[in-house]
Each structure stands twice: as C-alpha cells, then as structure tokens.
C-alpha cells in the first residue's frame, strides 16, 4: 500500500468508463449513457480528478508525478455503496443454517431472533469494538471497489448503543444514517411508546451525528402511520429521509416517501405496478438490493419496469449479518445484469452517480471527470464490463481513494 499526496497519473489504460453528463440522478433511457474512452488516462491532483481522456490528449506535465501503469486495465469511478448495515457485532451464521433448512427470515424475526439477536450482540460490544468492526467491513468493501459507503445504526435501539453506532460509522469514514426505527426492542411495550421515547431521547443527538434517517416500514416492524411520525420528526431535525419499504409487503412506503420528499425507498421486492408508476413520477430513488433478495430467496424487485417507466434507481449491497452477508458491489452488478435485466452500463450508473445522489454527493462522486473526487477503481481486464461479467471473481485490481492508492492486488 502506498500513499501519494500530490499528483497521480494513471496512464495507458485499456479503457476508461464514466457515466455521461454532469447531472444526477440518471433515469430512463439516460441511465445507461456512458462515456467510454479507449487508451486513456486519469490525472489526479490534490484528491481531485483534474483531467481524464484519451492518451493522445494527455497534457505535458512538469514536476513530480507518481504514475500507475494502466496497461491491460480499465478504470471506472470509485463505487458508492449507499445502503449497508456495516456496524454490528457477532454474526448470524446459525440462523443462516436454519434458513437453509427451511426457516423463513420473518419467522426467525418473530421468534426474537433475526435483527434482535444482532441487537443483543451489538449492545454487548463497546464503541471501540464497533468501530473496529466497521473498519474491518470497510476493508472488505474496499477490496471490491467501494470507495464511499453509507452505514446505518439500528442494532442498538437504546440510546447509548444507537449513538455509539453512529460515532463508530463516522470514525471509520462511513456516511451515517440513523435507523432508529428498525425493530421494536424486546424491553419495550408498543411501537408507539418506543417511537415516543426514541424521538424524545435519541433524535436530538442522532441528528447531530447522522446525515439521514431510515425506518423499516413492514408488517412486524413499523406501520405507515408510525413511519410518518418518525420521519416527520427526523426531517424537522434536519435529516434527509430513507425508507426500507416493500421488502415483503406493500405497506405504503412509496406514497409516504413521495409525500415527504424522501431521498430513497430501498428494497422494493414486493412493489406492484402502481408503486412503479408512483416512484417513476417522483424524485425518490428506488434502491435495489438484489443480493438481499437472493440471500433470502425472495422475488427480485421490478427493476426493468422501474427503469422503463422513468424511475431513478440505484444499486447497493444491503451488507448486514441477516439478509445480505455480501460486501461486493461487483457481485451486485452481476446480479443486476443477470437477475434484474439491467445492462452493465445501467448497473454502473446505479452504483456510482445514482448512489452518490442518494447520499447527497453527486456533485463530487460517481464520475471520472474534472472536478470529481479522485476515487478510481481499476478493473483487472481490458474491458470495464468485466466488473459485472465476472460472477464473484477477483475483478478489482487497484483502488485509488482521494488520489492515493488505498489497496492493490499487485501490492
Ligand atoms: O435491509 N429489513 C430490514 N433490515 C435489514 C436486515 C437487517 C438484519 O437482518 O439484520 C435489511 O434487509
Ligand atoms: Fe437494509
């Protein structure tokens, strides 16, 4: 691993691929519009891309410049994972084995396992242990090309642990989301009592630590009225809004998200035609989590219908110990192409520029063009589409973050 402040030139790349234009999010027919340059370079200065294009247009560079030989490699923007639950202690491998023998995710949850078993482990871990877990998970993600990740709380459901989770996520470089309404903790009476308490006791400090709020709107978790109350309070405290919605049932997530101007509704495996139309007519991004659908043996979300209807979609891992023990966005891109019928170019835009938009960072992240952050993923193939083509393979060769090599297979 090297650290190169100053200037870095990635030269003689077989290809460079970057979502077209400068706006966000990309939607409809525009989702797959991609600029691909053969025999290319990327020049990074002070953590920012200052030039990118064909080698024949490489400007003369005076002074010291570190170089990466890009021969045989393809560059894409650093991947953005806009939906993870990367801050947790313990694992749920026992539950995984039970599910393989036929138990359902919802049954395990209703029996006090599932999310609540990770809550018990996370409460028992100290803040430094949680921060170390997020750093470890971040390292896993980085080796698959993720240069920016969001992570949610939601495994504390008490004041100290929720806030410790948010601090741990920040300290490990993640974009923190307060998932204060993830599940009902076992010590609490009703969902309404829990929300009264969480909004009075946790929200004031959570709003200082987090950028967004999220709620699990689902049977067995929180209903639409409760989600509305939670999100309105969070919006008033300055947080952007996200929802886990339509995972198992359509319980009103899309109407609520459009009414409140949420950034995203995530999951959508149960979304029907009306939901597709409503999302397409809104500015809310549909975040697709095919690794979660695969891991739970659930139907895939109606991705093609959403794109054709003009909805903005993003892709994310949903990395968590219960429903998606998967940190790889390249694998998610492969699932997007094989299960969701997105093209490789659509999948790339969905986990770069559109995911950056969900995190409010599309002016800086998600493209390889002047003015964008110098976060670059080098694919170990001469065609960038190997990102989605290599199913579960070691597709990432080198990861550059803020203009410095953060990880390399060659090292
Ligand atoms: O996005 N559905 C709710 N929350 C997570 C799973 C969390 C867990 O199982 O620990 C999800 O699938
Ligand atoms: Fe999730």
Tab-separated table of N, CA and C and ligand atoms in Angstrom, residues 83-85 105 150 152 155 179 182 214 216 244 247 266-267 289 292 317-320 323-324, ligand 2:
chain	number	residue	atom	x	y	z
A	83	UNK	N	-26.275	1.779	0.761
A	83	UNK	CA	-27.163	1.118	1.739
A	83	UNK	C	-26.440	-0.077	2.344
A	84	UNK	N	-25.903	0.109	3.549
A	84	UNK	CA	-25.321	-1.017	4.288
A	84	UNK	C	-25.710	-0.910	5.768
A	85	UNK	N	-25.570	-2.047	6.428
A	85	UNK	CA	-25.717	-2.098	7.894
A	85	UNK	C	-24.374	-2.623	8.425
A	105	UNK	N	-37.010	-15.885	7.141
A	105	UNK	CA	-36.437	-14.700	7.791
A	105	UNK	C	-37.470	-14.073	8.729
A	150	UNK	N	-22.254	4.109	2.897
A	150	UNK	CA	-23.203	4.528	3.925
A	150	UNK	C	-23.338	3.369	4.897
A	152	UNK	N	-25.808	2.201	8.544
A	152	UNK	CA	-26.925	2.570	9.403
A	152	UNK	C	-26.706	2.084	10.832
A	155	UNK	N	-29.023	-1.394	15.308
A	155	UNK	CA	-28.769	-2.609	16.084
A	155	UNK	C	-28.514	-2.259	17.552
A	179	UNK	N	-30.981	4.644	11.839
A	179	UNK	CA	-32.084	3.700	11.620
A	179	UNK	C	-32.712	3.409	12.990
A	182	UNK	N	-35.875	0.458	13.389
A	182	UNK	CA	-35.519	-0.753	12.650
A	182	UNK	C	-36.356	-1.928	13.135
A	214	UNK	N	-33.737	6.563	8.680
A	214	UNK	CA	-34.301	5.435	7.930
A	214	UNK	C	-35.274	4.700	8.846
A	216	UNK	N	-37.855	0.953	9.003
A	216	UNK	CA	-38.270	-0.329	8.405
A	216	UNK	C	-39.791	-0.345	8.438
A	244	UNK	N	-36.839	1.671	4.363
A	244	UNK	CA	-36.868	0.268	3.950
A	244	UNK	C	-38.334	-0.005	3.632
A	247	UNK	N	-40.400	-4.602	1.170
A	247	UNK	CA	-39.496	-5.769	1.160
A	247	UNK	C	-40.314	-7.063	1.091
A	266	UNK	N	-35.939	1.789	-0.339
A	266	UNK	CA	-34.974	0.726	-0.582
A	266	UNK	C	-35.621	-0.648	-0.378
A	267	UNK	N	-35.301	-1.585	-1.241
A	267	UNK	CA	-35.791	-2.973	-1.319
A	267	UNK	C	-36.716	-3.131	-2.524
A	289	UNK	N	-31.686	-3.953	-4.116
A	289	UNK	CA	-30.763	-4.718	-3.271
A	289	UNK	C	-30.841	-6.198	-3.662
A	292	UNK	N	-29.767	-9.085	-1.335
A	292	UNK	CA	-30.683	-9.397	-0.243
A	292	UNK	C	-31.805	-10.317	-0.731
A	317	UNK	N	-25.473	-3.014	-1.702
A	317	UNK	CA	-25.339	-4.389	-1.205
A	317	UNK	C	-26.368	-4.746	-0.138
A	318	UNK	N	-26.744	-3.770	0.730
A	318	UNK	CA	-27.526	-4.051	1.948
A	318	UNK	C	-26.685	-4.857	2.945
A	319	UNK	N	-25.369	-4.816	2.822
A	319	UNK	CA	-24.498	-5.646	3.669
A	319	UNK	C	-24.959	-5.647	5.136
A	320	UNK	N	-25.287	-6.815	5.648
A	320	UNK	CA	-25.721	-6.980	7.044
A	320	UNK	C	-25.636	-8.467	7.379
A	323	UNK	N	-29.765	-10.536	6.269
A	323	UNK	CA	-30.442	-10.695	4.976
A	323	UNK	C	-29.508	-10.537	3.785
A	324	UNK	N	-28.250	-10.152	4.014
A	324	UNK	CA	-27.327	-9.963	2.881
A	324	UNK	C	-25.895	-9.885	3.400
B	2	LIG	FE1	-31.221	-2.719	4.733
